[in-house]
Short mmCIF file of C-alpha atoms and ligand atoms in Angstrom, two decimals:
data_model
loop_
_atom_site.label_atom_id
_atom_site.label_comp_id
_atom_site.label_asym_id
_atom_site.label_seq_id
_atom_site.Cartn_x
_atom_site.Cartn_y
_atom_site.Cartn_z
CA UNK A 1 -7.56 12.29 -4.94
CA UNK A 2 -9.43 12.98 -8.15
CA UNK A 3 -9.78 10.95 -11.32
CA UNK A 4 -6.64 12.71 -12.57
CA UNK A 5 -3.77 11.07 -10.76
CA UNK A 6 -1.55 13.64 -9.01
CA UNK A 7 2.21 13.27 -9.07
CA UNK A 8 3.30 11.37 -5.96
CA UNK A 9 0.12 11.76 -3.92
CA UNK A 10 0.39 11.58 -0.15
CA UNK A 11 -1.41 8.38 0.80
CA UNK A 12 -1.96 6.45 4.01
CA UNK A 13 -3.55 3.03 3.64
CA UNK A 14 -4.77 0.86 6.49
CA UNK A 15 -4.41 -2.90 6.02
CA UNK A 16 -6.85 -4.47 8.44
CA UNK A 17 -5.71 -7.99 7.51
CA UNK A 18 -8.10 -10.68 8.82
CA UNK A 19 -9.71 -8.48 11.46
CA UNK A 20 -13.18 -7.01 12.08
CA UNK A 21 -16.68 -8.01 11.10
CA UNK A 22 -18.75 -5.78 8.79
CA UNK A 23 -20.40 -4.11 11.81
CA UNK A 24 -17.13 -3.53 13.68
CA UNK A 25 -15.40 -2.37 10.49
CA UNK A 26 -18.16 0.12 9.70
CA UNK A 27 -17.98 1.46 13.27
CA UNK A 28 -14.20 1.96 12.98
CA UNK A 29 -14.61 3.63 9.57
CA UNK A 30 -17.30 5.99 10.89
CA UNK A 31 -15.12 6.93 13.85
CA UNK A 32 -12.19 7.65 11.53
CA UNK A 33 -14.34 9.71 9.14
CA UNK A 34 -15.62 11.83 12.05
CA UNK A 35 -12.08 12.54 13.29
CA UNK A 36 -10.99 13.50 9.80
CA UNK A 37 -14.03 15.73 9.21
CA UNK A 38 -13.34 17.57 12.47
CA UNK A 39 -9.85 18.59 11.30
CA UNK A 40 -10.10 19.60 7.63
CA UNK A 41 -6.72 21.37 7.63
CA UNK A 42 -5.04 18.01 8.34
CA UNK A 43 -7.22 16.05 5.96
CA UNK A 44 -5.23 16.67 2.81
CA UNK A 45 -3.56 13.26 2.52
CA UNK A 46 -5.51 10.55 0.74
CA UNK A 47 -6.62 7.68 2.96
CA UNK A 48 -7.65 4.15 2.03
CA UNK A 49 -9.21 1.65 4.43
CA UNK A 50 -8.54 -1.95 3.37
CA UNK A 51 -10.79 -4.31 5.33
CA UNK A 52 -11.33 -8.03 4.70
CA UNK A 53 -13.52 -8.82 1.67
CA UNK A 54 -16.52 -9.48 3.92
CA UNK A 55 -16.47 -5.93 5.33
CA UNK A 56 -15.87 -4.05 2.06
CA UNK A 57 -19.53 -3.19 1.43
CA UNK A 58 -20.17 -2.03 4.98
CA UNK A 59 -17.01 0.07 5.08
CA UNK A 60 -17.71 1.55 1.63
CA UNK A 61 -21.15 2.57 2.89
CA UNK A 62 -19.67 4.03 6.08
CA UNK A 63 -17.19 6.27 4.21
CA UNK A 64 -19.55 7.26 1.37
CA UNK A 65 -19.22 10.97 0.56
CA UNK A 66 -16.33 11.49 3.00
CA UNK A 67 -13.45 11.40 0.53
CA UNK A 68 -11.95 8.36 2.28
CA UNK A 69 -11.22 5.48 -0.10
CA UNK A 70 -11.73 1.76 0.27
CA UNK A 71 -9.27 -0.88 -0.88
CA UNK A 72 -9.00 -4.67 -0.92
CA UNK A 73 -6.10 -6.74 0.35
CA UNK A 74 -5.75 -9.07 -2.62
CA UNK A 75 -7.40 -10.12 -5.88
CA UNK A 76 -7.16 -12.85 -8.50
CA UNK A 77 -5.71 -11.97 -11.89
CA UNK A 78 -8.52 -13.60 -13.88
CA UNK A 79 -11.87 -11.92 -14.49
CA UNK A 80 -13.88 -14.97 -13.48
CA UNK A 81 -13.74 -18.75 -13.51
CA UNK A 82 -13.20 -21.87 -11.45
CA UNK A 83 -11.04 -20.32 -8.74
CA UNK A 84 -12.65 -21.37 -5.47
CA UNK A 85 -12.17 -18.87 -2.67
CA UNK A 86 -10.83 -16.13 -4.94
CA UNK A 87 -12.24 -12.72 -5.93
CA UNK A 88 -11.80 -10.72 -9.13
CA UNK A 89 -11.00 -7.06 -9.76
CA UNK A 90 -14.43 -6.23 -11.21
CA UNK A 91 -16.06 -7.79 -8.12
CA UNK A 92 -13.98 -5.52 -5.91
CA UNK A 93 -14.72 -2.47 -8.04
CA UNK A 94 -18.45 -3.23 -7.82
CA UNK A 95 -18.17 -3.04 -4.00
CA UNK A 96 -16.68 0.44 -4.19
CA UNK A 97 -12.97 -0.38 -4.05
CA UNK A 98 -10.56 2.16 -5.48
CA UNK A 99 -7.35 0.45 -4.32
CA UNK A 100 -6.06 -3.12 -4.07
CA UNK A 101 -2.99 -4.25 -2.14
CA UNK A 102 -0.91 -6.71 -4.20
CA UNK A 103 1.99 -8.93 -3.22
CA UNK A 104 1.80 -8.23 0.51
CA UNK A 105 4.55 -10.15 2.29
CA UNK A 106 1.95 -12.37 3.96
CA UNK A 107 0.70 -13.29 0.48
CA UNK A 108 4.21 -13.85 -0.84
CA UNK A 109 5.70 -15.69 2.14
CA UNK A 110 2.69 -17.40 3.74
CA UNK A 111 0.47 -18.07 0.71
CA UNK A 112 3.31 -18.64 -1.75
CA UNK A 113 2.62 -15.84 -4.22
CA UNK A 114 5.40 -15.52 -6.77
CA UNK A 115 6.79 -12.45 -8.54
CA UNK A 116 5.01 -13.66 -11.69
CA UNK A 117 1.66 -13.84 -9.91
CA UNK A 118 2.10 -10.32 -8.54
CA UNK A 119 2.98 -9.09 -12.05
CA UNK A 120 -0.18 -10.67 -13.48
CA UNK A 121 -2.32 -9.19 -10.72
CA UNK A 122 -0.81 -5.74 -11.28
CA UNK A 123 -1.85 -5.80 -14.93
CA UNK A 124 -5.30 -7.09 -14.05
CA UNK A 125 -5.87 -4.42 -11.40
CA UNK A 126 -5.00 -1.74 -13.95
CA UNK A 127 -7.34 -3.42 -16.47
CA UNK A 128 -10.12 -3.38 -13.88
CA UNK A 129 -9.73 0.29 -12.94
CA UNK A 130 -8.23 -0.36 -9.50
CA UNK A 131 -5.18 1.46 -8.17
CA UNK A 132 -2.66 -1.21 -7.18
CA UNK A 133 -0.51 -0.83 -4.08
CA UNK A 134 2.37 -3.16 -4.97
CA UNK A 135 4.25 -4.43 -1.92
CA UNK A 136 7.96 -5.21 -2.05
CA UNK A 137 10.52 -5.86 0.65
CA UNK A 138 13.25 -8.09 1.94
CA UNK A 139 13.31 -10.76 4.65
CA UNK A 140 15.53 -10.27 7.70
CA UNK A 141 18.03 -12.84 6.39
CA UNK A 142 18.17 -10.99 3.08
CA UNK A 143 18.88 -7.67 4.82
CA UNK A 144 21.52 -9.28 7.01
CA UNK A 145 23.04 -10.89 3.92
CA UNK A 146 23.23 -7.48 2.16
CA UNK A 147 20.66 -8.64 -0.37
CA UNK A 148 18.08 -5.87 0.14
CA UNK A 149 18.87 -4.11 -3.12
CA UNK A 150 18.94 -7.37 -5.07
CA UNK A 151 15.50 -8.36 -3.73
CA UNK A 152 13.93 -4.97 -4.46
CA UNK A 153 15.36 -4.86 -7.97
CA UNK A 154 14.07 -8.38 -8.67
CA UNK A 155 10.57 -7.71 -7.31
CA UNK A 156 10.17 -4.34 -9.03
CA UNK A 157 11.60 -5.55 -12.35
CA UNK A 158 9.30 -8.58 -12.35
CA UNK A 159 6.21 -6.49 -11.60
CA UNK A 160 6.88 -3.48 -13.84
CA UNK A 161 8.70 -4.83 -16.91
CA UNK A 162 6.70 -3.93 -20.00
CA UNK A 163 4.46 -1.28 -18.40
CA UNK A 164 4.54 2.15 -20.00
CA UNK A 165 5.58 5.11 -17.88
CA UNK A 166 2.20 6.87 -17.89
CA UNK A 167 0.52 3.74 -16.55
CA UNK A 168 3.27 2.87 -14.07
CA UNK A 169 3.00 6.37 -12.55
CA UNK A 170 -0.63 5.72 -11.60
CA UNK A 171 0.37 2.81 -9.38
CA UNK A 172 1.53 2.96 -5.76
CA UNK A 173 4.41 0.95 -4.30
CA UNK A 174 4.75 0.01 -0.64
CA UNK A 175 8.24 -0.77 0.59
CA UNK A 176 7.62 -3.15 3.47
CA UNK A 177 10.69 -4.84 4.95
CA UNK A 178 9.31 -8.18 6.13
CA UNK A 179 11.26 -7.98 9.40
CA UNK A 180 9.40 -4.78 10.28
CA UNK A 181 5.86 -6.01 9.63
CA UNK A 182 3.95 -6.66 12.82
CA UNK A 183 7.16 -6.82 14.86
CA UNK A 184 7.33 -3.36 16.40
CA UNK A 185 10.75 -2.96 14.73
CA UNK A 186 10.27 0.00 12.43
CA UNK A 187 12.91 0.70 9.78
CA UNK A 188 14.91 3.83 10.44
CA UNK A 189 14.03 6.79 8.19
CA UNK A 190 17.43 6.33 6.53
CA UNK A 191 16.84 2.62 5.85
CA UNK A 192 13.43 3.40 4.37
CA UNK A 193 14.78 6.30 2.34
CA UNK A 194 17.61 4.23 0.90
CA UNK A 195 15.23 1.42 -0.06
CA UNK A 196 12.82 3.89 -1.68
CA UNK A 197 15.71 5.30 -3.70
CA UNK A 198 16.56 1.80 -4.93
CA UNK A 199 12.92 1.35 -5.99
CA UNK A 200 12.91 4.70 -7.82
CA UNK A 201 16.20 3.95 -9.59
CA UNK A 202 14.93 0.51 -10.61
CA UNK A 203 11.74 2.00 -12.05
CA UNK A 204 13.84 4.44 -14.05
CA UNK A 205 15.79 1.52 -15.49
CA UNK A 206 12.88 -0.84 -16.06
CA UNK A 207 10.15 1.58 -17.14
CA UNK A 208 11.87 4.93 -17.76
CA UNK A 209 10.03 8.15 -18.58
CA UNK A 210 10.54 9.68 -15.14
CA UNK A 211 8.59 6.93 -13.38
CA UNK A 212 11.01 6.74 -10.48
CA UNK A 213 10.57 10.35 -9.47
CA UNK A 214 6.81 10.45 -10.05
CA UNK A 215 5.49 7.27 -8.45
CA UNK A 216 4.19 7.31 -4.87
CA UNK A 217 6.12 5.02 -2.52
CA UNK A 218 4.72 4.24 0.91
CA UNK A 219 6.71 2.81 3.79
CA UNK A 220 5.14 -0.06 5.74
CA UNK A 221 6.27 -1.94 8.81
CA UNK A 222 5.32 -1.08 12.41
CA UNK A 223 4.28 2.50 11.58
CA UNK A 224 2.35 4.05 14.45
CA UNK A 225 1.20 7.43 15.72
CA UNK A 226 4.52 7.92 17.50
CA UNK A 227 6.94 7.25 14.65
CA UNK A 228 5.01 8.29 11.53
CA UNK A 229 5.89 12.00 11.51
CA UNK A 230 9.64 11.29 11.59
CA UNK A 231 9.35 8.88 8.67
CA UNK A 232 7.31 11.39 6.67
CA UNK A 233 10.10 13.98 6.98
CA UNK A 234 12.00 11.94 4.37
CA UNK A 235 11.30 13.35 0.92
CA UNK A 236 11.30 9.91 -0.64
CA UNK A 237 8.55 8.60 1.67
CA UNK A 238 5.14 9.55 0.30
CA UNK A 239 2.97 7.92 2.95
CA UNK A 240 2.46 4.67 4.79
CA UNK A 241 0.86 1.25 4.61
CA UNK A 242 -0.24 0.58 8.16
CA UNK A 243 -1.31 -2.74 9.69
CA UNK A 244 -1.85 -3.01 13.44
CA UNK A 245 -2.09 0.73 14.06
CA UNK A 246 -4.89 1.02 11.48
CA UNK A 247 -7.26 -0.90 13.76
CA UNK A 248 -7.71 2.02 16.12
CA UNK A 249 -9.30 5.21 14.74
CA UNK A 250 -7.56 7.90 16.80
CA UNK A 251 -4.06 6.52 16.22
CA UNK A 252 -4.66 5.92 12.53
CA UNK A 253 -5.99 9.47 12.18
CA UNK A 254 -2.78 10.81 13.77
CA UNK A 255 -0.76 8.94 11.13
CA UNK A 256 -2.92 10.28 8.28
CA UNK A 257 -2.72 13.81 9.68
CA UNK A 258 1.07 13.54 10.01
CA UNK A 259 1.30 12.59 6.33
CA UNK A 260 -0.74 15.65 5.42
CA UNK A 261 1.37 18.18 7.30
CA UNK A 262 4.69 16.72 6.23
CA UNK A 263 4.54 18.18 2.72
C1 PEP B 1 1.16 -4.45 6.96
O1 PEP B 1 0.41 -5.34 7.27
O2 PEP B 1 1.28 -4.11 5.78
C2 PEP B 1 1.93 -3.78 8.02
C3 PEP B 1 2.79 -2.87 7.68
O3 PEP B 1 1.66 -4.20 9.31
P1 PEP B 1 2.19 -3.46 10.65
O4 PEP B 1 1.93 -1.98 10.47
O5 PEP B 1 1.35 -4.06 11.73
O6 PEP B 1 3.62 -3.74 10.78
#
């Protein structure tokens, strides 16, 4: 992925959550880079490794020159200040981050992040030269209550209202149904496709300018080496945000390779 943002890039991002020390993270990154380098024909999807803050430097060093990107799992919206335990966009950029995950369901539902906080972080990430991966998705009770569309429209509208189309197209969205994250219950390709279409239609309403058809939307929630290829057959699925299966190099490489061949 070059400085010029391609339309709907294929992207697979690995969210390592609160796992791996710098040494273990660097070892995993090196193993992944070697697998990718050995199969250049399948290495056409962009890949981002998103370790904990403490492993960012080591992982950035491990992937240097490989074409694999590094991302963070969260950031604060302010540039600096009295925000104990937080980290700013420029700090992440200085460690070699290209991407930052925003509004992950564990941030929204465990740490209490609101739609307004995610919106502020989105603007700050863009200000700081980071590519945001904005997570949206419904809880199980919301799906069962036929509220999926309502939730997605609310989350996307809150995050994207007021952004211009050219800027919005440089962001990435991850549709992650909360009931599928870390549960082994992957959404069906049709469920993911329908949700992605809601996100695209909402972007067209909220931002306009062809944003809906041009923005990259990843699916996340129990993606693994066995189910990724089927998901990637859906035109509206541009890649994946992967949690558990990103902690093992060979399996994560299979997912990245599947994203590459699917288009
Ligand atoms: C995630 O953490 O974003 C995620 C999708 O996790 P998992 O792949 O383990 O469901």
